[in-house]
Tab-separated table of N, CA and C in Angstrom:
chain	number	residue	atom	x	y	z
A	1	UNK	N	-13.554	1.844	-8.167
A	1	UNK	CA	-12.389	1.002	-7.962
A	1	UNK	C	-11.086	1.747	-8.258
A	2	UNK	N	-11.086	2.554	-9.296
A	2	UNK	CA	-9.869	3.277	-9.655
A	2	UNK	C	-9.494	4.252	-8.553
A	3	UNK	N	-10.495	4.990	-8.043
A	3	UNK	CA	-10.217	5.961	-6.984
A	3	UNK	C	-9.639	5.268	-5.753
A	4	UNK	N	-10.231	4.130	-5.363
A	4	UNK	CA	-9.725	3.385	-4.212
A	4	UNK	C	-8.288	2.920	-4.442
A	5	UNK	N	-7.998	2.433	-5.662
A	5	UNK	CA	-6.662	1.950	-5.976
A	5	UNK	C	-5.657	3.094	-5.904
A	6	UNK	N	-6.056	4.275	-6.376
A	6	UNK	CA	-5.148	5.418	-6.377
A	6	UNK	C	-4.926	5.999	-4.982
A	7	UNK	N	-5.824	5.727	-4.051
A	7	UNK	CA	-5.689	6.245	-2.690
A	7	UNK	C	-4.766	5.383	-1.822
A	8	UNK	N	-4.476	4.170	-2.261
A	8	UNK	CA	-3.622	3.268	-1.500
A	8	UNK	C	-2.174	3.575	-1.834
A	9	UNK	N	-1.351	3.729	-0.825
A	9	UNK	CA	0.059	4.042	-1.045
A	9	UNK	C	0.918	2.802	-0.832
A	10	UNK	N	0.686	1.802	-1.697
A	10	UNK	CA	1.527	0.619	-1.727
A	10	UNK	C	1.560	0.115	-3.166
A	11	UNK	N	2.499	-0.767	-3.451
A	11	UNK	CA	2.649	-1.281	-4.809
A	11	UNK	C	1.558	-2.300	-5.120
A	12	UNK	N	0.842	-2.051	-6.221
A	12	UNK	CA	-0.216	-2.938	-6.699
A	12	UNK	C	-0.020	-3.140	-8.197
A	13	UNK	N	-0.599	-4.212	-8.780
A	13	UNK	CA	-0.429	-4.448	-10.219
A	13	UNK	C	-1.021	-3.309	-11.060
A	14	UNK	N	-0.271	-2.883	-12.068
A	14	UNK	CA	-0.705	-1.874	-13.027
A	14	UNK	C	-0.623	-2.505	-14.409
A	15	UNK	N	-1.781	-2.624	-15.068
A	15	UNK	CA	-1.859	-3.244	-16.383
A	15	UNK	C	-1.865	-2.156	-17.447
A	16	UNK	N	-1.179	-2.430	-18.552
A	16	UNK	CA	-1.032	-1.464	-19.632
A	16	UNK	C	-1.537	-2.112	-20.916
A	17	UNK	N	-2.499	-1.477	-21.584
A	17	UNK	CA	-3.056	-2.050	-22.809
A	17	UNK	C	-2.006	-2.134	-23.918
A	18	UNK	N	-0.915	-1.375	-23.819
A	18	UNK	CA	0.152	-1.433	-24.804
A	18	UNK	C	1.055	-2.644	-24.640
A	19	UNK	N	0.947	-3.361	-23.522
A	19	UNK	CA	1.747	-4.551	-23.254
A	19	UNK	C	0.848	-5.590	-22.578
A	20	UNK	N	-0.006	-6.259	-23.364
A	20	UNK	CA	-1.024	-7.128	-22.771
A	20	UNK	C	-0.504	-8.388	-22.086
A	21	UNK	N	0.770	-8.756	-22.291
A	21	UNK	CA	1.302	-9.972	-21.684
A	21	UNK	C	1.957	-9.732	-20.331
A	22	UNK	N	2.174	-8.453	-19.958
A	22	UNK	CA	2.896	-8.131	-18.732
A	22	UNK	C	2.125	-7.119	-17.885
A	23	UNK	N	2.577	-6.962	-16.650
A	23	UNK	CA	2.118	-5.886	-15.780
A	23	UNK	C	3.301	-5.457	-14.936
A	24	UNK	N	3.172	-4.318	-14.304
A	24	UNK	CA	4.191	-3.807	-13.381
A	24	UNK	C	3.553	-3.624	-12.013
A	25	UNK	N	4.394	-3.580	-10.997
A	25	UNK	CA	3.920	-3.171	-9.679
A	25	UNK	C	4.177	-1.674	-9.572
A	26	UNK	N	3.102	-0.912	-9.305
A	26	UNK	CA	3.189	0.539	-9.289
A	26	UNK	C	2.531	1.096	-8.037
A	27	UNK	N	3.021	2.252	-7.616
A	27	UNK	CA	2.474	2.971	-6.468
A	27	UNK	C	2.203	4.406	-6.897
A	28	UNK	N	0.973	4.906	-6.720
A	28	UNK	CA	0.680	6.294	-7.112
A	28	UNK	C	1.521	7.287	-6.314
A	29	UNK	N	2.017	8.325	-6.995
A	29	UNK	CA	2.810	9.357	-6.343
A	29	UNK	C	1.907	10.486	-5.872
A	30	UNK	N	1.156	11.063	-6.780
A	30	UNK	CA	0.203	12.125	-6.447
A	30	UNK	C	-1.099	11.824	-7.195
A	31	UNK	N	-2.016	11.122	-6.549
A	31	UNK	CA	-3.159	10.524	-7.219
A	31	UNK	C	-4.077	11.473	-7.988
A	32	UNK	N	-4.336	12.664	-7.521
A	32	UNK	CA	-5.374	13.445	-8.172
A	32	UNK	C	-4.890	14.808	-8.652
A	33	UNK	N	-3.706	14.875	-9.208
A	33	UNK	CA	-3.227	16.151	-9.721
A	33	UNK	C	-3.865	16.441	-11.081
A	34	UNK	N	-4.248	17.665	-11.281
A	34	UNK	CA	-4.748	18.167	-12.556
A	34	UNK	C	-5.944	17.404	-13.105
A	35	UNK	N	-6.882	17.021	-12.285
A	35	UNK	CA	-8.090	16.355	-12.767
A	35	UNK	C	-9.058	17.391	-13.305
A	36	UNK	N	-9.603	17.108	-14.482
A	36	UNK	CA	-10.584	18.013	-15.091
A	36	UNK	C	-11.814	17.216	-15.491
A	37	UNK	N	-12.960	17.809	-15.286
A	37	UNK	CA	-14.215	17.169	-15.667
A	37	UNK	C	-14.638	17.731	-17.010
A	38	UNK	N	-14.756	16.860	-18.010
A	38	UNK	CA	-15.127	17.286	-19.352
A	38	UNK	C	-16.632	17.222	-19.562
A	39	UNK	N	-17.287	16.315	-18.892
A	39	UNK	CA	-18.747	16.206	-18.914
A	39	UNK	C	-19.146	15.407	-17.686
A	40	UNK	N	-20.406	15.132	-17.561
A	40	UNK	CA	-20.860	14.370	-16.398
A	40	UNK	C	-20.304	12.943	-16.397
A	41	UNK	N	-19.977	12.428	-17.579
A	41	UNK	CA	-19.514	11.045	-17.692
A	41	UNK	C	-18.016	10.915	-17.976
A	42	UNK	N	-17.377	11.967	-18.419
A	42	UNK	CA	-15.987	11.853	-18.834
A	42	UNK	C	-15.127	12.907	-18.149
A	43	UNK	N	-13.875	12.599	-17.989
A	43	UNK	CA	-12.918	13.529	-17.427
A	43	UNK	C	-11.521	13.084	-17.805
A	44	UNK	N	-10.549	13.859	-17.428
A	44	UNK	CA	-9.172	13.467	-17.684
A	44	UNK	C	-8.324	13.893	-16.497
A	45	UNK	N	-7.214	13.220	-16.344
A	45	UNK	CA	-6.312	13.512	-15.234
A	45	UNK	C	-4.924	13.001	-15.587
A	46	UNK	N	-3.947	13.562	-14.946
A	46	UNK	CA	-2.565	13.139	-15.100
A	46	UNK	C	-2.163	12.407	-13.827
A	47	UNK	N	-1.723	11.157	-13.982
A	47	UNK	CA	-1.314	10.354	-12.841
A	47	UNK	C	0.162	10.000	-12.971
A	48	UNK	N	0.866	10.022	-11.859
A	48	UNK	CA	2.264	9.620	-11.838
A	48	UNK	C	2.416	8.444	-10.887
A	49	UNK	N	3.291	7.503	-11.290
A	49	UNK	CA	3.514	6.292	-10.510
A	49	UNK	C	5.003	6.058	-10.321
A	50	UNK	N	5.361	5.483	-9.192
A	50	UNK	CA	6.668	4.868	-9.007
A	50	UNK	C	6.460	3.398	-9.323
A	51	UNK	N	7.299	2.840	-10.189
A	51	UNK	CA	7.165	1.440	-10.587
A	51	UNK	C	8.401	0.659	-10.184
A	52	UNK	N	8.185	-0.592	-9.806
A	52	UNK	CA	9.310	-1.488	-9.567
A	52	UNK	C	9.954	-1.788	-10.925
A	53	UNK	N	11.231	-2.149	-10.940
A	53	UNK	CA	11.946	-2.230	-12.219
A	53	UNK	C	11.512	-3.366	-13.143
A	54	UNK	N	10.867	-4.385	-12.621
A	54	UNK	CA	10.534	-5.541	-13.449
A	54	UNK	C	9.129	-5.443	-14.018
A	55	UNK	N	8.972	-6.054	-15.212
A	55	UNK	CA	7.649	-6.334	-15.762
A	55	UNK	C	7.397	-7.816	-15.509
A	56	UNK	N	6.219	-8.158	-15.018
A	56	UNK	CA	5.882	-9.538	-14.689
A	56	UNK	C	4.964	-10.110	-15.756
A	57	UNK	N	5.252	-11.346	-16.179
A	57	UNK	CA	4.398	-12.014	-17.159
A	57	UNK	C	3.106	-12.440	-16.469
A	58	UNK	N	1.970	-12.120	-17.091
A	58	UNK	CA	0.686	-12.516	-16.514
A	58	UNK	C	0.598	-14.027	-16.346
A	59	UNK	N	1.094	-14.763	-17.347
A	59	UNK	CA	1.029	-16.222	-17.285
A	59	UNK	C	1.853	-16.782	-16.125
A	60	UNK	N	2.851	-16.044	-15.678
A	60	UNK	CA	3.684	-16.479	-14.560
A	60	UNK	C	3.028	-16.303	-13.209
A	61	UNK	N	1.812	-15.762	-13.179
A	61	UNK	CA	1.096	-15.581	-11.921
A	61	UNK	C	0.133	-16.731	-11.629
A	62	UNK	N	0.057	-17.691	-12.550
A	62	UNK	CA	-0.831	-18.841	-12.370
A	62	UNK	C	-0.088	-19.948	-11.634
A	63	UNK	N	-0.659	-20.417	-10.536
A	63	UNK	CA	-0.037	-21.484	-9.745
A	63	UNK	C	-0.187	-22.821	-10.457
A	64	UNK	N	0.868	-23.607	-10.419
A	64	UNK	CA	0.862	-24.961	-10.970
A	64	UNK	C	0.909	-25.946	-9.806
A	65	UNK	N	0.047	-26.945	-9.844
A	65	UNK	CA	-0.046	-27.941	-8.777
A	65	UNK	C	0.788	-29.172	-9.143
A	66	UNK	N	1.593	-29.644	-8.195
A	66	UNK	CA	2.429	-30.828	-8.396
A	66	UNK	C	2.155	-31.817	-7.273
A	67	UNK	N	1.865	-33.065	-7.649
A	67	UNK	CA	1.657	-34.125	-6.666
A	67	UNK	C	2.965	-34.874	-6.404
A	68	UNK	N	3.729	-35.137	-7.480
A	68	UNK	CA	5.037	-35.772	-7.343
A	68	UNK	C	6.053	-34.655	-7.172
A	69	UNK	N	6.598	-34.530	-5.991
A	69	UNK	CA	7.418	-33.355	-5.688
A	69	UNK	C	8.909	-33.646	-5.597
A	70	UNK	N	9.353	-34.797	-6.058
A	70	UNK	CA	10.785	-35.124	-5.952
A	70	UNK	C	11.638	-34.180	-6.788
A	71	UNK	N	11.349	-34.116	-8.099
A	71	UNK	CA	12.075	-33.227	-9.003
A	71	UNK	C	11.077	-32.577	-9.951
A	72	UNK	N	11.094	-31.252	-9.965
A	72	UNK	CA	10.133	-30.507	-10.772
A	72	UNK	C	10.904	-29.657	-11.781
A	73	UNK	N	10.769	-29.967	-13.087
A	73	UNK	CA	11.446	-29.151	-14.100
A	73	UNK	C	10.619	-27.903	-14.420
A	74	UNK	N	11.286	-26.762	-14.506
A	74	UNK	CA	10.628	-25.503	-14.872
A	74	UNK	C	11.506	-24.764	-15.870
A	75	UNK	N	10.883	-24.087	-16.820
A	75	UNK	CA	11.614	-23.307	-17.814
A	75	UNK	C	11.288	-21.835	-17.617
A	76	UNK	N	12.273	-21.058	-17.202
A	76	UNK	CA	12.100	-19.617	-17.029
A	76	UNK	C	12.288	-18.964	-18.400
A	77	UNK	N	11.215	-18.387	-18.982
A	77	UNK	CA	11.313	-17.814	-20.323
A	77	UNK	C	11.944	-16.423	-20.347
A	78	UNK	N	12.210	-15.844	-19.198
A	78	UNK	CA	12.736	-14.485	-19.135
A	78	UNK	C	14.251	-14.435	-19.198
A	79	UNK	N	14.773	-13.210	-19.192
A	79	UNK	CA	16.214	-12.992	-19.238
A	79	UNK	C	16.791	-12.707	-17.855
A	80	UNK	N	15.934	-12.649	-16.830
A	80	UNK	CA	16.384	-12.421	-15.460
A	80	UNK	C	15.769	-13.492	-14.556
A	81	UNK	N	16.391	-13.694	-13.396
A	81	UNK	CA	15.878	-14.697	-12.470
A	81	UNK	C	14.495	-14.284	-11.956
A	82	UNK	N	13.714	-15.265	-11.547
A	82	UNK	CA	12.425	-14.970	-10.930
A	82	UNK	C	12.402	-15.540	-9.520
A	83	UNK	N	11.533	-14.983	-8.709
A	83	UNK	CA	11.400	-15.378	-7.314
A	83	UNK	C	10.030	-16.032	-7.134
A	84	UNK	N	9.976	-17.349	-7.124
A	84	UNK	CA	8.682	-18.030	-7.057
A	84	UNK	C	8.050	-17.973	-5.668
A	85	UNK	N	6.754	-18.220	-5.652
A	85	UNK	CA	6.026	-18.443	-4.407
A	85	UNK	C	5.668	-19.914	-4.374
A	86	UNK	N	6.035	-20.588	-3.287
A	86	UNK	CA	5.741	-22.005	-3.130
A	86	UNK	C	4.743	-22.187	-1.995
A	87	UNK	N	3.766	-23.027	-2.230
A	87	UNK	CA	2.787	-23.388	-1.192
A	87	UNK	C	2.832	-24.897	-1.070
A	88	UNK	N	3.207	-25.389	0.105
A	88	UNK	CA	3.352	-26.831	0.235
A	88	UNK	C	2.675	-27.350	1.485
A	89	UNK	N	2.157	-28.561	1.350
A	89	UNK	CA	1.585	-29.270	2.493
A	89	UNK	C	2.649	-30.264	2.938
A	90	UNK	N	3.132	-30.070	4.148
A	90	UNK	CA	4.256	-30.888	4.582
A	90	UNK	C	4.195	-31.184	6.072
A	91	UNK	N	4.995	-32.169	6.454
A	91	UNK	CA	5.167	-32.525	7.860
A	91	UNK	C	6.640	-32.844	8.065
A	92	UNK	N	7.232	-32.268	9.102
A	92	UNK	CA	8.621	-32.582	9.437
A	92	UNK	C	9.620	-31.696	8.732
A	93	UNK	N	10.835	-32.195	8.611
A	93	UNK	CA	11.932	-31.447	7.995
A	93	UNK	C	11.912	-31.653	6.486
A	94	UNK	N	12.099	-30.569	5.731
A	94	UNK	CA	12.167	-30.675	4.274
A	94	UNK	C	13.324	-29.823	3.759
A	95	UNK	N	13.809	-30.203	2.590
A	95	UNK	CA	14.870	-29.453	1.926
A	95	UNK	C	14.413	-29.152	0.501
A	96	UNK	N	14.584	-27.884	0.092
A	96	UNK	CA	14.216	-27.451	-1.251
A	96	UNK	C	15.479	-26.888	-1.895
A	97	UNK	N	15.827	-27.389	-3.080
A	97	UNK	CA	17.039	-26.944	-3.758
A	97	UNK	C	16.722	-26.561	-5.199
A	98	UNK	N	17.398	-25.518	-5.663
A	98	UNK	CA	17.271	-25.089	-7.053
A	98	UNK	C	18.416	-24.139	-7.377
A	99	UNK	N	19.074	-24.366	-8.509
A	99	UNK	CA	20.118	-23.477	-9.034
A	99	UNK	C	21.186	-23.147	-7.989
A	100	UNK	N	21.601	-24.160	-7.245
A	100	UNK	CA	22.673	-23.973	-6.280
A	100	UNK	C	22.257	-23.394	-4.941
A	101	UNK	N	20.995	-23.041	-4.789
A	101	UNK	CA	20.501	-22.526	-3.505
A	101	UNK	C	19.713	-23.631	-2.810
A	102	UNK	N	19.903	-23.734	-1.498
A	102	UNK	CA	19.246	-24.787	-0.719
A	102	UNK	C	18.543	-24.170	0.475
A	103	UNK	N	17.264	-24.504	0.617
A	103	UNK	CA	16.482	-24.091	1.793
A	103	UNK	C	16.210	-25.335	2.618
A	104	UNK	N	16.502	-25.284	3.899
A	104	UNK	CA	16.165	-26.378	4.803
A	104	UNK	C	15.143	-25.856	5.796
A	105	UNK	N	13.968	-26.448	5.796
A	105	UNK	CA	12.906	-26.045	6.714
A	105	UNK	C	12.736	-27.120	7.768
A	106	UNK	N	12.693	-26.698	8.996
A	106	UNK	CA	12.633	-27.629	10.115
A	106	UNK	C	11.246	-27.650	10.743
A	107	UNK	N	10.810	-28.855	11.088
A	107	UNK	CA	9.595	-29.058	11.873
A	107	UNK	C	8.371	-28.375	11.255
A	108	UNK	N	8.139	-28.600	9.954
A	108	UNK	CA	6.969	-28.021	9.293
A	108	UNK	C	5.731	-28.854	9.591
A	109	UNK	N	4.585	-28.208	9.496
A	109	UNK	CA	3.326	-28.907	9.720
A	109	UNK	C	2.205	-28.100	9.077
A	110	UNK	N	1.435	-28.728	8.198
A	110	UNK	CA	0.315	-28.035	7.570
A	110	UNK	C	0.697	-27.410	6.245
A	111	UNK	N	0.000	-26.345	5.885
A	111	UNK	CA	0.230	-25.664	4.611
A	111	UNK	C	1.143	-24.465	4.840
A	112	UNK	N	2.318	-24.515	4.248
A	112	UNK	CA	3.351	-23.494	4.411
A	112	UNK	C	3.467	-22.713	3.102
A	113	UNK	N	3.576	-21.394	3.188
A	113	UNK	CA	3.804	-20.543	2.021
A	113	UNK	C	5.215	-19.965	2.126
A	114	UNK	N	5.960	-20.098	1.034
A	114	UNK	CA	7.305	-19.531	0.949
A	114	UNK	C	7.282	-18.486	-0.156
A	115	UNK	N	7.363	-17.235	0.233
A	115	UNK	CA	7.378	-16.104	-0.698
A	115	UNK	C	8.841	-15.695	-0.850
A	116	UNK	N	9.492	-16.183	-1.918
A	116	UNK	CA	10.930	-15.962	-2.047
A	116	UNK	C	11.265	-14.525	-2.426
A	117	UNK	N	10.340	-13.809	-3.056
A	117	UNK	CA	10.622	-12.415	-3.420
A	117	UNK	C	10.691	-11.524	-2.183
A	118	UNK	N	9.757	-11.717	-1.267
A	118	UNK	CA	9.720	-10.901	-0.052
A	118	UNK	C	10.416	-11.567	1.129
A	119	UNK	N	10.998	-12.740	0.891
A	119	UNK	CA	11.747	-13.477	1.927
A	119	UNK	C	10.871	-13.763	3.150
A	120	UNK	N	9.668	-14.310	2.880
A	120	UNK	CA	8.712	-14.625	3.932
A	120	UNK	C	8.370	-16.106	3.912
A	121	UNK	N	8.193	-16.675	5.099
A	121	UNK	CA	7.690	-18.032	5.258
A	121	UNK	C	6.587	-17.945	6.307
A	122	UNK	N	5.387	-18.415	5.943
A	122	UNK	CA	4.280	-18.304	6.896
A	122	UNK	C	3.291	-19.445	6.729
A	123	UNK	N	2.490	-19.657	7.766
A	123	UNK	CA	1.424	-20.648	7.755
A	123	UNK	C	0.248	-20.065	6.991
A	124	UNK	N	-0.244	-20.779	5.976
A	124	UNK	CA	-1.308	-20.250	5.127
A	124	UNK	C	-2.605	-20.008	5.905
A	125	UNK	N	-2.893	-20.825	6.889
A	125	UNK	CA	-4.154	-20.718	7.604
A	125	UNK	C	-4.147	-19.658	8.698
A	126	UNK	N	-3.020	-19.493	9.388
A	126	UNK	CA	-2.973	-18.546	10.506
A	126	UNK	C	-2.163	-17.298	10.193
A	127	UNK	N	-1.445	-17.306	9.069
A	127	UNK	CA	-0.533	-16.225	8.672
A	127	UNK	C	0.587	-16.009	9.688
A	128	UNK	N	0.813	-16.991	10.546
A	128	UNK	CA	1.899	-16.897	11.524
A	128	UNK	C	3.237	-16.946	10.797
A	129	UNK	N	4.142	-16.078	11.186
A	129	UNK	CA	5.468	-16.015	10.601
A	129	UNK	C	6.262	-17.250	11.024
A	130	UNK	N	6.797	-17.961	10.044
A	130	UNK	CA	7.556	-19.173	10.332
A	130	UNK	C	9.016	-19.024	9.941
A	131	UNK	N	9.533	-17.817	9.949
A	131	UNK	CA	10.910	-17.572	9.522
A	131	UNK	C	11.908	-18.402	10.323
A	132	UNK	N	11.568	-18.723	11.559
A	132	UNK	CA	12.501	-19.486	12.390
A	132	UNK	C	12.635	-20.934	11.937
A	133	UNK	N	11.753	-21.409	11.059
A	133	UNK	CA	11.893	-22.794	10.599
A	133	UNK	C	12.863	-22.902	9.431
A	134	UNK	N	13.304	-21.762	8.859
A	134	UNK	CA	14.271	-21.775	7.763
A	134	UNK	C	15.668	-21.814	8.363
A	135	UNK	N	16.255	-22.984	8.343
A	135	UNK	CA	17.552	-23.170	8.987
A	135	UNK	C	18.703	-22.552	8.190
A	136	UNK	N	18.495	-22.254	6.914
A	136	UNK	CA	19.602	-21.797	6.080
A	136	UNK	C	19.548	-20.314	5.741
A	137	UNK	N	18.416	-19.666	5.899
A	137	UNK	CA	18.226	-18.265	5.516
A	137	UNK	C	18.530	-18.028	4.037
A	138	UNK	N	18.404	-19.061	3.225
A	138	UNK	CA	18.648	-18.944	1.795
A	138	UNK	C	17.336	-19.237	1.073
A	139	UNK	N	16.983	-18.400	0.111
A	139	UNK	CA	15.745	-18.577	-0.636
A	139	UNK	C	16.076	-18.917	-2.084
A	140	UNK	N	15.363	-19.884	-2.647
A	140	UNK	CA	15.638	-20.296	-4.022
A	140	UNK	C	15.173	-19.225	-4.997
A	141	UNK	N	15.707	-19.301	-6.211
A	141	UNK	CA	15.232	-18.462	-7.304
A	141	UNK	C	15.331	-19.287	-8.580
A	142	UNK	N	14.585	-18.883	-9.609
A	142	UNK	CA	14.575	-19.586	-10.881
A	142	UNK	C	15.394	-18.790	-11.885
A	143	UNK	N	16.520	-19.331	-12.266
A	143	UNK	CA	17.418	-18.665	-13.209
A	143	UNK	C	16.818	-18.722	-14.619
A	144	UNK	N	17.234	-17.824	-15.534
A	144	UNK	CA	16.756	-17.907	-16.915
A	144	UNK	C	17.084	-19.276	-17.514
A	145	UNK	N	16.158	-19.832	-18.266
A	145	UNK	CA	16.351	-21.145	-18.879
A	145	UNK	C	15.797	-22.266	-18.019
A	146	UNK	N	16.400	-23.449	-18.161
A	146	UNK	CA	15.912	-24.647	-17.468
A	146	UNK	C	16.341	-24.666	-15.997
A	147	UNK	N	15.388	-25.043	-15.147
A	147	UNK	CA	15.613	-25.180	-13.710
A	147	UNK	C	14.984	-26.482	-13.245
A	148	UNK	N	15.532	-27.050	-12.195
A	148	UNK	CA	14.914	-28.208	-11.551
A	148	UNK	C	14.845	-27.926	-10.064
A	149	UNK	N	13.635	-27.960	-9.536
A	149	UNK	CA	13.444	-27.833	-8.092
A	149	UNK	C	13.421	-29.243	-7.526
A	150	UNK	N	14.297	-29.496	-6.566
A	150	UNK	CA	14.388	-30.799	-5.921
A	150	UNK	C	13.929	-30.653	-4.476
A	151	UNK	N	13.025	-31.540	-4.079
A	151	UNK	CA	12.487	-31.484	-2.720
A	151	UNK	C	12.674	-32.837	-2.056
A	152	UNK	N	13.203	-32.815	-0.837
A	152	UNK	CA	13.293	-34.039	-0.047
A	152	UNK	C	12.552	-33.798	1.267
A	153	UNK	N	11.941	-34.842	1.754
A	153	UNK	CA	11.122	-34.747	2.958
A	153	UNK	C	9.695	-35.109	2.626
A	154	UNK	N	8.827	-35.027	3.600
A	154	UNK	CA	7.440	-35.445	3.427
A	154	UNK	C	6.577	-34.261	2.975
A	155	UNK	N	6.420	-34.137	1.649
A	155	UNK	CA	5.593	-33.095	1.047
A	155	UNK	C	4.484	-33.781	0.268
A	156	UNK	N	3.226	-33.556	0.664
A	156	UNK	CA	2.102	-34.201	0.000
A	156	UNK	C	1.698	-33.481	-1.275
A	157	UNK	N	1.805	-32.181	-1.267
A	157	UNK	CA	1.341	-31.395	-2.408
A	157	UNK	C	2.134	-30.102	-2.477
A	158	UNK	N	2.380	-29.619	-3.692
A	158	UNK	CA	3.150	-28.405	-3.893
A	158	UNK	C	2.515	-27.577	-4.993
A	159	UNK	N	2.320	-26.281	-4.729
A	159	UNK	CA	1.879	-25.321	-5.745
A	159	UNK	C	3.009	-24.325	-5.944
A	160	UNK	N	3.347	-24.079	-7.208
A	160	UNK	CA	4.398	-23.114	-7.515
A	160	UNK	C	3.817	-22.018	-8.401
A	161	UNK	N	3.955	-20.778	-7.952
A	161	UNK	CA	3.660	-19.618	-8.779
A	161	UNK	C	5.020	-19.053	-9.173
A	162	UNK	N	5.418	-19.191	-10.452
A	162	UNK	CA	6.802	-18.868	-10.815
A	162	UNK	C	7.146	-17.380	-10.829
A	163	UNK	N	6.168	-16.504	-10.990
A	163	UNK	CA	6.411	-15.044	-11.005
A	163	UNK	C	7.453	-14.648	-12.062
A	164	UNK	N	7.293	-15.185	-13.297
A	164	UNK	CA	8.230	-14.840	-14.375
A	164	UNK	C	8.276	-13.337	-14.545
A	165	UNK	N	9.480	-12.805	-14.763
A	165	UNK	CA	9.631	-11.369	-14.917
A	165	UNK	C	10.730	-11.032	-15.914
A	166	UNK	N	10.704	-9.797	-16.359
A	166	UNK	CA	11.692	-9.307	-17.309
A	166	UNK	C	11.929	-7.824	-17.038
A	167	UNK	N	12.977	-7.278	-17.622
A	167	UNK	CA	13.242	-5.840	-17.457
A	167	UNK	C	12.480	-5.038	-18.486
């Protein structure tokens, strides 16, 4: 598994035993420089990574399910804003507001995923890009401290992965 992970040239989670509550997104720079075999079972190597600037809280990667979607209070424990991922089952036009940012989605149907960090909106089942349904081109974010996500429109169910992060 480690070899496969090191051969991929994209950002993936990197966990550090020195910081058990967080992880970083890292990409290997030169995966197999200076590898030495010490015995049949052990070896050592020097690995270098490019890391994204944020550390992400592991607990912030757990999705929370909400049935009542009118107003959802969330507390961002970090010192920087986070970019949540929202998964909602909806029909028709909906509006999502938080911290002064408003997203208006038009003509939704089915299970929609809104990845605010990567600025993506897609159908969960077909992975079809639904960027054209975002009438405002504005994506919400969760500011440090208390936040309230307000949703209007016909939303049956909402899952929020807050993606809490820190520097």
